[in-house]
Amino acid sequence: MEDNRGIVTLDSDTVASNPGSVRIMPFVLMRYMHKSVLLLIPLLVSLVFALKISLLWGGLFSVIFFVINYLYWRRKREHFAYGDSNGGIVVSENPKLIAVTTDLSKGFAGGSYPVVKIIPYKGKGLLNDRIGTVALYEGTSSCTPHWNDFFPVPVEYVNSNKAELKAVLRSYSEESWELLEARIKKIGQPYKEGLFKISTENSSW
């Protein structure tokens, strides 16, 4: 498990059961996440403004946009280094969708809150292919026993190294894949984007 000391953009009080430990490749990330490119534009414009027109105002805006870009990239790095890594399966090719499962339980209050999240997919995987993902979780109150939602992102959106992608897949047990497949069967077809609660004998929903 990675040491999460020094985390800036995430809640360092929570620890993922299977941290992503995925290395960010900037040009791969920019290919899939266009916001990263758009954020660079005002930084470059402000730098040119500082050099050509006004060092004071251009420098001020350069600092502001530098901080914004720094926090964005820091957030992405921490997401994939410390976020919760779960396996996903391509469940549809038209449209392209993947399904990922997790338990939204926070642990301290007990209970089990299994869900399947189906999200759009822009990668190269084909139907039934296994995909590595890393997710962050969202909750409105520290007192609730479970998170409200989670947001898995395919690791291939930030890393194209085949050996590293295979290492992520090896971090998932065969039992976790069987669990995902069983939960997918509980969702009606055709598959659509969304968060689906899975009710079982052991769930607390």
mmCIF file with all atom_site columns, C-alpha atoms in Angstrom:
data_model
loop_
_atom_site.group_PDB
_atom_site.id
_atom_site.type_symbol
_atom_site.label_atom_id
_atom_site.label_alt_id
_atom_site.label_comp_id
_atom_site.label_asym_id
_atom_site.label_entity_id
_atom_site.label_seq_id
_atom_site.pdbx_PDB_ins_code
_atom_site.Cartn_x
_atom_site.Cartn_y
_atom_site.Cartn_z
_atom_site.occupancy
_atom_site.B_iso_or_equiv
_atom_site.pdbx_formal_charge
_atom_site.auth_seq_id
_atom_site.auth_comp_id
_atom_site.auth_asym_id
_atom_site.auth_atom_id
_atom_site.pdbx_PDB_model_num
ATOM 1   C CA . MET A 1 1   ? 0.000   0.000   0.000   1.00 0.00 ? 1   MET A CA 1
ATOM 2   C CA . GLU A 1 2   ? 1.303   3.431   -0.910  1.00 0.00 ? 2   GLU A CA 1
ATOM 3   C CA . ASP A 1 3   ? 2.168   5.991   1.745   1.00 0.00 ? 3   ASP A CA 1
ATOM 4   C CA . ASN A 1 4   ? -0.511  8.686   1.485   1.00 0.00 ? 4   ASN A CA 1
ATOM 5   C CA . ARG A 1 5   ? 1.294   11.318  3.521   1.00 0.00 ? 5   ARG A CA 1
ATOM 6   C CA . GLY A 1 6   ? 1.553   14.635  1.701   1.00 0.00 ? 6   GLY A CA 1
ATOM 7   C CA . ILE A 1 7   ? -1.793  14.301  -0.062  1.00 0.00 ? 7   ILE A CA 1
ATOM 8   C CA . VAL A 1 8   ? -3.047  17.741  -1.093  1.00 0.00 ? 8   VAL A CA 1
ATOM 9   C CA . THR A 1 9   ? -6.277  17.300  -3.065  1.00 0.00 ? 9   THR A CA 1
ATOM 10  C CA . LEU A 1 10  ? -7.822  14.194  -1.470  1.00 0.00 ? 10  LEU A CA 1
ATOM 11  C CA . ASP A 1 11  ? -9.084  13.247  1.979   1.00 0.00 ? 11  ASP A CA 1
ATOM 12  C CA . SER A 1 12  ? -6.017  11.680  3.600   1.00 0.00 ? 12  SER A CA 1
ATOM 13  C CA . ASP A 1 13  ? -8.146  10.212  6.431   1.00 0.00 ? 13  ASP A CA 1
ATOM 14  C CA . THR A 1 14  ? -9.528  7.481   4.179   1.00 0.00 ? 14  THR A CA 1
ATOM 15  C CA . VAL A 1 15  ? -7.432  4.702   2.686   1.00 0.00 ? 15  VAL A CA 1
ATOM 16  C CA . ALA A 1 16  ? -8.314  2.625   -0.383  1.00 0.00 ? 16  ALA A CA 1
ATOM 17  C CA . SER A 1 17  ? -8.424  -1.142  0.060   1.00 0.00 ? 17  SER A CA 1
ATOM 18  C CA . ASN A 1 18  ? -6.589  -1.505  -3.261  1.00 0.00 ? 18  ASN A CA 1
ATOM 19  C CA . PRO A 1 19  ? -4.761  1.769   -4.089  1.00 0.00 ? 19  PRO A CA 1
ATOM 20  C CA . GLY A 1 20  ? -4.296  2.380   -7.801  1.00 0.00 ? 20  GLY A CA 1
ATOM 21  C CA . SER A 1 21  ? -0.543  3.107   -7.715  1.00 0.00 ? 21  SER A CA 1
ATOM 22  C CA . VAL A 1 22  ? -0.846  4.088   -11.386 1.00 0.00 ? 22  VAL A CA 1
ATOM 23  C CA . ARG A 1 23  ? 1.747   6.368   -12.965 1.00 0.00 ? 23  ARG A CA 1
ATOM 24  C CA . ILE A 1 24  ? 0.413   9.370   -14.884 1.00 0.00 ? 24  ILE A CA 1
ATOM 25  C CA . MET A 1 25  ? 1.620   9.908   -18.463 1.00 0.00 ? 25  MET A CA 1
ATOM 26  C CA . PRO A 1 26  ? 0.737   13.537  -19.306 1.00 0.00 ? 26  PRO A CA 1
ATOM 27  C CA . PHE A 1 27  ? 0.322   13.109  -23.072 1.00 0.00 ? 27  PHE A CA 1
ATOM 28  C CA . VAL A 1 28  ? -1.901  10.053  -22.617 1.00 0.00 ? 28  VAL A CA 1
ATOM 29  C CA . LEU A 1 29  ? -4.053  11.944  -20.106 1.00 0.00 ? 29  LEU A CA 1
ATOM 30  C CA . MET A 1 30  ? -4.347  14.933  -22.446 1.00 0.00 ? 30  MET A CA 1
ATOM 31  C CA . ARG A 1 31  ? -5.537  12.639  -25.234 1.00 0.00 ? 31  ARG A CA 1
ATOM 32  C CA . TYR A 1 32  ? -8.502  11.432  -23.171 1.00 0.00 ? 32  TYR A CA 1
ATOM 33  C CA . MET A 1 33  ? -9.136  14.374  -20.851 1.00 0.00 ? 33  MET A CA 1
ATOM 34  C CA . HIS A 1 34  ? -9.345  17.517  -22.950 1.00 0.00 ? 34  HIS A CA 1
ATOM 35  C CA . LYS A 1 35  ? -9.849  19.755  -19.928 1.00 0.00 ? 35  LYS A CA 1
ATOM 36  C CA . SER A 1 36  ? -6.126  19.374  -19.204 1.00 0.00 ? 36  SER A CA 1
ATOM 37  C CA . VAL A 1 37  ? -5.321  20.990  -22.557 1.00 0.00 ? 37  VAL A CA 1
ATOM 38  C CA . LEU A 1 38  ? -7.909  23.758  -22.155 1.00 0.00 ? 38  LEU A CA 1
ATOM 39  C CA . LEU A 1 39  ? -6.417  24.715  -18.783 1.00 0.00 ? 39  LEU A CA 1
ATOM 40  C CA . LEU A 1 40  ? -3.024  25.228  -20.377 1.00 0.00 ? 40  LEU A CA 1
ATOM 41  C CA . ILE A 1 41  ? -4.314  27.813  -22.869 1.00 0.00 ? 41  ILE A CA 1
ATOM 42  C CA . PRO A 1 42  ? -4.981  30.693  -20.400 1.00 0.00 ? 42  PRO A CA 1
ATOM 43  C CA . LEU A 1 43  ? -1.618  29.982  -18.737 1.00 0.00 ? 43  LEU A CA 1
ATOM 44  C CA . LEU A 1 44  ? 0.209   30.321  -22.043 1.00 0.00 ? 44  LEU A CA 1
ATOM 45  C CA . VAL A 1 45  ? -1.792  33.422  -22.986 1.00 0.00 ? 45  VAL A CA 1
ATOM 46  C CA . SER A 1 46  ? -1.005  35.092  -19.660 1.00 0.00 ? 46  SER A CA 1
ATOM 47  C CA . LEU A 1 47  ? 2.698   34.305  -20.066 1.00 0.00 ? 47  LEU A CA 1
ATOM 48  C CA . VAL A 1 48  ? 2.721   35.939  -23.513 1.00 0.00 ? 48  VAL A CA 1
ATOM 49  C CA . PHE A 1 49  ? 0.801   38.893  -22.091 1.00 0.00 ? 49  PHE A CA 1
ATOM 50  C CA . ALA A 1 50  ? 3.415   39.264  -19.344 1.00 0.00 ? 50  ALA A CA 1
ATOM 51  C CA . LEU A 1 51  ? 6.286   39.201  -21.827 1.00 0.00 ? 51  LEU A CA 1
ATOM 52  C CA . LYS A 1 52  ? 4.730   41.433  -24.496 1.00 0.00 ? 52  LYS A CA 1
ATOM 53  C CA . ILE A 1 53  ? 2.360   43.859  -22.745 1.00 0.00 ? 53  ILE A CA 1
ATOM 54  C CA . SER A 1 54  ? 2.313   44.010  -18.947 1.00 0.00 ? 54  SER A CA 1
ATOM 55  C CA . LEU A 1 55  ? 4.679   42.170  -16.662 1.00 0.00 ? 55  LEU A CA 1
ATOM 56  C CA . LEU A 1 56  ? 2.556   43.051  -13.616 1.00 0.00 ? 56  LEU A CA 1
ATOM 57  C CA . TRP A 1 57  ? -0.857  41.894  -14.814 1.00 0.00 ? 57  TRP A CA 1
ATOM 58  C CA . GLY A 1 58  ? 0.477   39.155  -17.017 1.00 0.00 ? 58  GLY A CA 1
ATOM 59  C CA . GLY A 1 59  ? 2.601   37.885  -14.164 1.00 0.00 ? 59  GLY A CA 1
ATOM 60  C CA . LEU A 1 60  ? -0.360  37.957  -11.774 1.00 0.00 ? 60  LEU A CA 1
ATOM 61  C CA . PHE A 1 61  ? -2.586  35.961  -14.111 1.00 0.00 ? 61  PHE A CA 1
ATOM 62  C CA . SER A 1 62  ? 0.297   33.607  -14.875 1.00 0.00 ? 62  SER A CA 1
ATOM 63  C CA . VAL A 1 63  ? 0.607   32.788  -11.184 1.00 0.00 ? 63  VAL A CA 1
ATOM 64  C CA . ILE A 1 64  ? -3.155  32.237  -10.845 1.00 0.00 ? 64  ILE A CA 1
ATOM 65  C CA . PHE A 1 65  ? -3.357  29.919  -13.840 1.00 0.00 ? 65  PHE A CA 1
ATOM 66  C CA . PHE A 1 66  ? -0.181  28.132  -12.801 1.00 0.00 ? 66  PHE A CA 1
ATOM 67  C CA . VAL A 1 67  ? -1.759  27.306  -9.439  1.00 0.00 ? 67  VAL A CA 1
ATOM 68  C CA . ILE A 1 68  ? -4.945  26.092  -11.161 1.00 0.00 ? 68  ILE A CA 1
ATOM 69  C CA . ASN A 1 69  ? -2.932  23.832  -13.469 1.00 0.00 ? 69  ASN A CA 1
ATOM 70  C CA . TYR A 1 70  ? -0.793  22.580  -10.593 1.00 0.00 ? 70  TYR A CA 1
ATOM 71  C CA . LEU A 1 71  ? -3.844  21.606  -8.526  1.00 0.00 ? 71  LEU A CA 1
ATOM 72  C CA . TYR A 1 72  ? -5.476  19.915  -11.526 1.00 0.00 ? 72  TYR A CA 1
ATOM 73  C CA . TRP A 1 73  ? -2.443  17.759  -12.266 1.00 0.00 ? 73  TRP A CA 1
ATOM 74  C CA . ARG A 1 74  ? -1.840  17.079  -8.572  1.00 0.00 ? 74  ARG A CA 1
ATOM 75  C CA . ARG A 1 75  ? -5.444  15.929  -8.261  1.00 0.00 ? 75  ARG A CA 1
ATOM 76  C CA . LYS A 1 76  ? -5.052  13.529  -11.192 1.00 0.00 ? 76  LYS A CA 1
ATOM 77  C CA . ARG A 1 77  ? -1.779  12.150  -9.851  1.00 0.00 ? 77  ARG A CA 1
ATOM 78  C CA . GLU A 1 78  ? -3.271  11.570  -6.396  1.00 0.00 ? 78  GLU A CA 1
ATOM 79  C CA . HIS A 1 79  ? -6.466  10.105  -7.882  1.00 0.00 ? 79  HIS A CA 1
ATOM 80  C CA . PHE A 1 80  ? -4.579  7.366   -9.697  1.00 0.00 ? 80  PHE A CA 1
ATOM 81  C CA . ALA A 1 81  ? -1.939  6.852   -7.019  1.00 0.00 ? 81  ALA A CA 1
ATOM 82  C CA . TYR A 1 82  ? -4.234  6.619   -3.985  1.00 0.00 ? 82  TYR A CA 1
ATOM 83  C CA . GLY A 1 83  ? -7.756  6.110   -5.341  1.00 0.00 ? 83  GLY A CA 1
ATOM 84  C CA . ASP A 1 84  ? -9.559  2.766   -5.058  1.00 0.00 ? 84  ASP A CA 1
ATOM 85  C CA . SER A 1 85  ? -8.726  0.411   -7.917  1.00 0.00 ? 85  SER A CA 1
ATOM 86  C CA . ASN A 1 86  ? -11.448 -1.955  -9.168  1.00 0.00 ? 86  ASN A CA 1
ATOM 87  C CA . GLY A 1 87  ? -11.859 -4.099  -12.230 1.00 0.00 ? 87  GLY A CA 1
ATOM 88  C CA . GLY A 1 88  ? -14.335 -3.191  -14.945 1.00 0.00 ? 88  GLY A CA 1
ATOM 89  C CA . ILE A 1 89  ? -15.864 -5.175  -17.795 1.00 0.00 ? 89  ILE A CA 1
ATOM 90  C CA . VAL A 1 90  ? -16.941 -3.848  -21.193 1.00 0.00 ? 90  VAL A CA 1
ATOM 91  C CA . VAL A 1 91  ? -20.677 -4.603  -21.263 1.00 0.00 ? 91  VAL A CA 1
ATOM 92  C CA . SER A 1 92  ? -21.693 -2.788  -24.450 1.00 0.00 ? 92  SER A CA 1
ATOM 93  C CA . GLU A 1 93  ? -20.020 -1.732  -27.685 1.00 0.00 ? 93  GLU A CA 1
ATOM 94  C CA . ASN A 1 94  ? -22.783 0.478   -29.086 1.00 0.00 ? 94  ASN A CA 1
ATOM 95  C CA . PRO A 1 95  ? -22.696 2.640   -27.083 1.00 0.00 ? 95  PRO A CA 1
ATOM 96  C CA . LYS A 1 96  ? -19.391 1.724   -25.464 1.00 0.00 ? 96  LYS A CA 1
ATOM 97  C CA . LEU A 1 97  ? -19.965 1.136   -21.745 1.00 0.00 ? 97  LEU A CA 1
ATOM 98  C CA . ILE A 1 98  ? -18.091 -0.508  -18.900 1.00 0.00 ? 98  ILE A CA 1
ATOM 99  C CA . ALA A 1 99  ? -19.422 -1.795  -15.573 1.00 0.00 ? 99  ALA A CA 1
ATOM 100 C CA . VAL A 1 100 ? -17.528 -1.517  -12.282 1.00 0.00 ? 100 VAL A CA 1
ATOM 101 C CA . THR A 1 101 ? -18.615 -2.716  -8.855  1.00 0.00 ? 101 THR A CA 1
ATOM 102 C CA . THR A 1 102 ? -17.721 -1.688  -5.319  1.00 0.00 ? 102 THR A CA 1
ATOM 103 C CA . ASP A 1 103 ? -19.130 -1.594  -1.814  1.00 0.00 ? 103 ASP A CA 1
ATOM 104 C CA . LEU A 1 104 ? -19.974 1.962   -0.766  1.00 0.00 ? 104 LEU A CA 1
ATOM 105 C CA . SER A 1 105 ? -19.712 1.081   2.933   1.00 0.00 ? 105 SER A CA 1
ATOM 106 C CA . LYS A 1 106 ? -17.395 3.355   4.908   1.00 0.00 ? 106 LYS A CA 1
ATOM 107 C CA . GLY A 1 107 ? -16.527 0.495   7.216   1.00 0.00 ? 107 GLY A CA 1
ATOM 108 C CA . PHE A 1 108 ? -16.847 2.185   10.614  1.00 0.00 ? 108 PHE A CA 1
ATOM 109 C CA . ALA A 1 109 ? -20.606 1.576   10.873  1.00 0.00 ? 109 ALA A CA 1
ATOM 110 C CA . GLY A 1 110 ? -20.670 -1.874  9.337   1.00 0.00 ? 110 GLY A CA 1
ATOM 111 C CA . GLY A 1 111 ? -23.172 -2.935  6.724   1.00 0.00 ? 111 GLY A CA 1
ATOM 112 C CA . SER A 1 112 ? -22.738 -3.688  3.047   1.00 0.00 ? 112 SER A CA 1
ATOM 113 C CA . TYR A 1 113 ? -23.813 -1.357  0.257   1.00 0.00 ? 113 TYR A CA 1
ATOM 114 C CA . PRO A 1 114 ? -22.924 -3.052  -3.058  1.00 0.00 ? 114 PRO A CA 1
ATOM 115 C CA . VAL A 1 115 ? -23.385 -1.126  -6.293  1.00 0.00 ? 115 VAL A CA 1
ATOM 116 C CA . VAL A 1 116 ? -22.525 -1.353  -9.958  1.00 0.00 ? 116 VAL A CA 1
ATOM 117 C CA . LYS A 1 117 ? -21.583 1.803   -11.828 1.00 0.00 ? 117 LYS A CA 1
ATOM 118 C CA . ILE A 1 118 ? -21.942 1.849   -15.615 1.00 0.00 ? 118 ILE A CA 1
ATOM 119 C CA . ILE A 1 119 ? -19.973 4.573   -17.353 1.00 0.00 ? 119 ILE A CA 1
ATOM 120 C CA . PRO A 1 120 ? -19.173 5.560   -20.944 1.00 0.00 ? 120 PRO A CA 1
ATOM 121 C CA . TYR A 1 121 ? -15.919 4.147   -22.278 1.00 0.00 ? 121 TYR A CA 1
ATOM 122 C CA . LYS A 1 122 ? -13.507 5.697   -24.791 1.00 0.00 ? 122 LYS A CA 1
ATOM 123 C CA . GLY A 1 123 ? -10.756 3.058   -24.682 1.00 0.00 ? 123 GLY A CA 1
ATOM 124 C CA . LYS A 1 124 ? -9.689  0.229   -26.994 1.00 0.00 ? 124 LYS A CA 1
ATOM 125 C CA . GLY A 1 125 ? -11.290 -2.664  -25.107 1.00 0.00 ? 125 GLY A CA 1
ATOM 126 C CA . LEU A 1 126 ? -13.866 -4.871  -26.812 1.00 0.00 ? 126 LEU A CA 1
ATOM 127 C CA . LEU A 1 127 ? -17.040 -6.494  -25.475 1.00 0.00 ? 127 LEU A CA 1
ATOM 128 C CA . ASN A 1 128 ? -16.355 -8.564  -22.305 1.00 0.00 ? 128 ASN A CA 1
ATOM 129 C CA . ASP A 1 129 ? -12.775 -7.298  -22.023 1.00 0.00 ? 129 ASP A CA 1
ATOM 130 C CA . ARG A 1 130 ? -11.490 -6.647  -18.514 1.00 0.00 ? 130 ARG A CA 1
ATOM 131 C CA . ILE A 1 131 ? -10.470 -3.068  -17.765 1.00 0.00 ? 131 ILE A CA 1
ATOM 132 C CA . GLY A 1 132 ? -8.573  -1.606  -14.809 1.00 0.00 ? 132 GLY A CA 1
ATOM 133 C CA . THR A 1 133 ? -10.086 1.495   -13.174 1.00 0.00 ? 133 THR A CA 1
ATOM 134 C CA . VAL A 1 134 ? -9.314  3.801   -10.261 1.00 0.00 ? 134 VAL A CA 1
ATOM 135 C CA . ALA A 1 135 ? -12.148 5.557   -8.432  1.00 0.00 ? 135 ALA A CA 1
ATOM 136 C CA . LEU A 1 136 ? -12.739 8.368   -5.998  1.00 0.00 ? 136 LEU A CA 1
ATOM 137 C CA . TYR A 1 137 ? -15.748 8.318   -3.670  1.00 0.00 ? 137 TYR A CA 1
ATOM 138 C CA . GLU A 1 138 ? -18.268 11.048  -2.835  1.00 0.00 ? 138 GLU A CA 1
ATOM 139 C CA . GLY A 1 139 ? -20.263 11.548  0.352   1.00 0.00 ? 139 GLY A CA 1
ATOM 140 C CA . THR A 1 140 ? -22.195 14.445  1.885   1.00 0.00 ? 140 THR A CA 1
ATOM 141 C CA . SER A 1 141 ? -21.742 13.621  5.577   1.00 0.00 ? 141 SER A CA 1
ATOM 142 C CA . SER A 1 142 ? -19.094 11.892  7.662   1.00 0.00 ? 142 SER A CA 1
ATOM 143 C CA . CYS A 1 143 ? -21.881 10.411  9.820   1.00 0.00 ? 143 CYS A CA 1
ATOM 144 C CA . THR A 1 144 ? -23.533 8.352   7.085   1.00 0.00 ? 144 THR A CA 1
ATOM 145 C CA . PRO A 1 145 ? -22.559 4.641   6.926   1.00 0.00 ? 145 PRO A CA 1
ATOM 146 C CA . HIS A 1 146 ? -21.935 4.692   3.178   1.00 0.00 ? 146 HIS A CA 1
ATOM 147 C CA . TRP A 1 147 ? -20.707 6.904   0.362   1.00 0.00 ? 147 TRP A CA 1
ATOM 148 C CA . ASN A 1 148 ? -23.245 8.419   -2.022  1.00 0.00 ? 148 ASN A CA 1
ATOM 149 C CA . ASP A 1 149 ? -21.409 7.556   -5.233  1.00 0.00 ? 149 ASP A CA 1
ATOM 150 C CA . PHE A 1 150 ? -18.062 6.604   -6.731  1.00 0.00 ? 150 PHE A CA 1
ATOM 151 C CA . PHE A 1 151 ? -16.364 7.655   -9.950  1.00 0.00 ? 151 PHE A CA 1
ATOM 152 C CA . PRO A 1 152 ? -14.169 5.034   -11.630 1.00 0.00 ? 152 PRO A CA 1
ATOM 153 C CA . VAL A 1 153 ? -11.861 6.112   -14.466 1.00 0.00 ? 153 VAL A CA 1
ATOM 154 C CA . PRO A 1 154 ? -10.129 3.589   -16.764 1.00 0.00 ? 154 PRO A CA 1
ATOM 155 C CA . VAL A 1 155 ? -6.378  3.523   -16.118 1.00 0.00 ? 155 VAL A CA 1
ATOM 156 C CA . GLU A 1 156 ? -5.672  3.463   -19.856 1.00 0.00 ? 156 GLU A CA 1
ATOM 157 C CA . TYR A 1 157 ? -6.856  7.101   -19.910 1.00 0.00 ? 157 TYR A CA 1
ATOM 158 C CA . VAL A 1 158 ? -3.639  8.083   -18.124 1.00 0.00 ? 158 VAL A CA 1
ATOM 159 C CA . ASN A 1 159 ? -1.144  5.306   -18.862 1.00 0.00 ? 159 ASN A CA 1
ATOM 160 C CA . SER A 1 160 ? -0.412  3.366   -22.062 1.00 0.00 ? 160 SER A CA 1
ATOM 161 C CA . ASN A 1 161 ? 2.376   1.115   -20.758 1.00 0.00 ? 161 ASN A CA 1
ATOM 162 C CA . LYS A 1 162 ? 1.196   -2.460  -21.364 1.00 0.00 ? 162 LYS A CA 1
ATOM 163 C CA . ALA A 1 163 ? 3.222   -3.935  -18.504 1.00 0.00 ? 163 ALA A CA 1
ATOM 164 C CA . GLU A 1 164 ? 1.831   -1.410  -16.031 1.00 0.00 ? 164 GLU A CA 1
ATOM 165 C CA . LEU A 1 165 ? -1.739  -1.936  -17.261 1.00 0.00 ? 165 LEU A CA 1
ATOM 166 C CA . LYS A 1 166 ? -1.350  -5.704  -16.839 1.00 0.00 ? 166 LYS A CA 1
ATOM 167 C CA . ALA A 1 167 ? 0.027   -5.153  -13.329 1.00 0.00 ? 167 ALA A CA 1
ATOM 168 C CA . VAL A 1 168 ? -3.181  -3.309  -12.439 1.00 0.00 ? 168 VAL A CA 1
ATOM 169 C CA . LEU A 1 169 ? -5.293  -6.214  -13.703 1.00 0.00 ? 169 LEU A CA 1
ATOM 170 C CA . ARG A 1 170 ? -3.198  -8.665  -11.675 1.00 0.00 ? 170 ARG A CA 1
ATOM 171 C CA . SER A 1 171 ? -4.092  -6.738  -8.515  1.00 0.00 ? 171 SER A CA 1
ATOM 172 C CA . TYR A 1 172 ? -7.689  -8.009  -8.793  1.00 0.00 ? 172 TYR A CA 1
ATOM 173 C CA . SER A 1 173 ? -8.578  -11.467 -7.529  1.00 0.00 ? 173 SER A CA 1
ATOM 174 C CA . GLU A 1 174 ? -10.542 -13.914 -9.649  1.00 0.00 ? 174 GLU A CA 1
ATOM 175 C CA . GLU A 1 175 ? -13.232 -13.791 -6.967  1.00 0.00 ? 175 GLU A CA 1
ATOM 176 C CA . SER A 1 176 ? -13.650 -10.050 -7.559  1.00 0.00 ? 176 SER A CA 1
ATOM 177 C CA . TRP A 1 177 ? -14.253 -10.664 -11.284 1.00 0.00 ? 177 TRP A CA 1
ATOM 178 C CA . GLU A 1 178 ? -16.828 -13.361 -10.476 1.00 0.00 ? 178 GLU A CA 1
ATOM 179 C CA . LEU A 1 179 ? -18.551 -10.966 -8.079  1.00 0.00 ? 179 LEU A CA 1
ATOM 180 C CA . LEU A 1 180 ? -18.682 -8.243  -10.742 1.00 0.00 ? 180 LEU A CA 1
ATOM 181 C CA . GLU A 1 181 ? -20.128 -10.643 -13.317 1.00 0.00 ? 181 GLU A CA 1
ATOM 182 C CA . ALA A 1 182 ? -22.779 -11.843 -10.842 1.00 0.00 ? 182 ALA A CA 1
ATOM 183 C CA . ARG A 1 183 ? -23.802 -8.285  -10.006 1.00 0.00 ? 183 ARG A CA 1
ATOM 184 C CA . ILE A 1 184 ? -23.963 -7.269  -13.672 1.00 0.00 ? 184 ILE A CA 1
ATOM 185 C CA . LYS A 1 185 ? -26.513 -10.056 -14.216 1.00 0.00 ? 185 LYS A CA 1
ATOM 186 C CA . LYS A 1 186 ? -28.798 -8.339  -11.700 1.00 0.00 ? 186 LYS A CA 1
ATOM 187 C CA . ILE A 1 187 ? -29.034 -5.246  -13.926 1.00 0.00 ? 187 ILE A CA 1
ATOM 188 C CA . GLY A 1 188 ? -31.596 -5.214  -16.692 1.00 0.00 ? 188 GLY A CA 1
ATOM 189 C CA . GLN A 1 189 ? -30.585 -4.838  -20.323 1.00 0.00 ? 189 GLN A CA 1
ATOM 190 C CA . PRO A 1 190 ? -30.067 -2.832  -22.413 1.00 0.00 ? 190 PRO A CA 1
ATOM 191 C CA . TYR A 1 191 ? -27.373 -1.396  -20.179 1.00 0.00 ? 191 TYR A CA 1
ATOM 192 C CA . LYS A 1 192 ? -27.389 2.335   -19.546 1.00 0.00 ? 192 LYS A CA 1
ATOM 193 C CA . GLU A 1 193 ? -25.206 4.769   -17.642 1.00 0.00 ? 193 GLU A CA 1
ATOM 194 C CA . GLY A 1 194 ? -25.840 5.134   -13.944 1.00 0.00 ? 194 GLY A CA 1
ATOM 195 C CA . LEU A 1 195 ? -25.338 3.863   -10.406 1.00 0.00 ? 195 LEU A CA 1
ATOM 196 C CA . PHE A 1 196 ? -27.266 0.707   -9.590  1.00 0.00 ? 196 PHE A CA 1
ATOM 197 C CA . LYS A 1 197 ? -27.824 -0.579  -6.055  1.00 0.00 ? 197 LYS A CA 1
ATOM 198 C CA . ILE A 1 198 ? -27.464 -4.345  -5.775  1.00 0.00 ? 198 ILE A CA 1
ATOM 199 C CA . SER A 1 199 ? -29.851 -5.986  -3.336  1.00 0.00 ? 199 SER A CA 1
ATOM 200 C CA . THR A 1 200 ? -28.761 -9.326  -1.900  1.00 0.00 ? 200 THR A CA 1
ATOM 201 C CA . GLU A 1 201 ? -29.376 -11.239 1.322   1.00 0.00 ? 201 GLU A CA 1
ATOM 202 C CA . ASN A 1 202 ? -26.288 -9.647  2.836   1.00 0.00 ? 202 ASN A CA 1
ATOM 203 C CA . SER A 1 203 ? -26.746 -6.089  1.556   1.00 0.00 ? 203 SER A CA 1
ATOM 204 C CA . SER A 1 204 ? -27.951 -3.236  3.777   1.00 0.00 ? 204 SER A CA 1
ATOM 205 C CA . TRP A 1 205 ? -29.906 -1.317  1.157   1.00 0.00 ? 205 TRP A CA 1
#
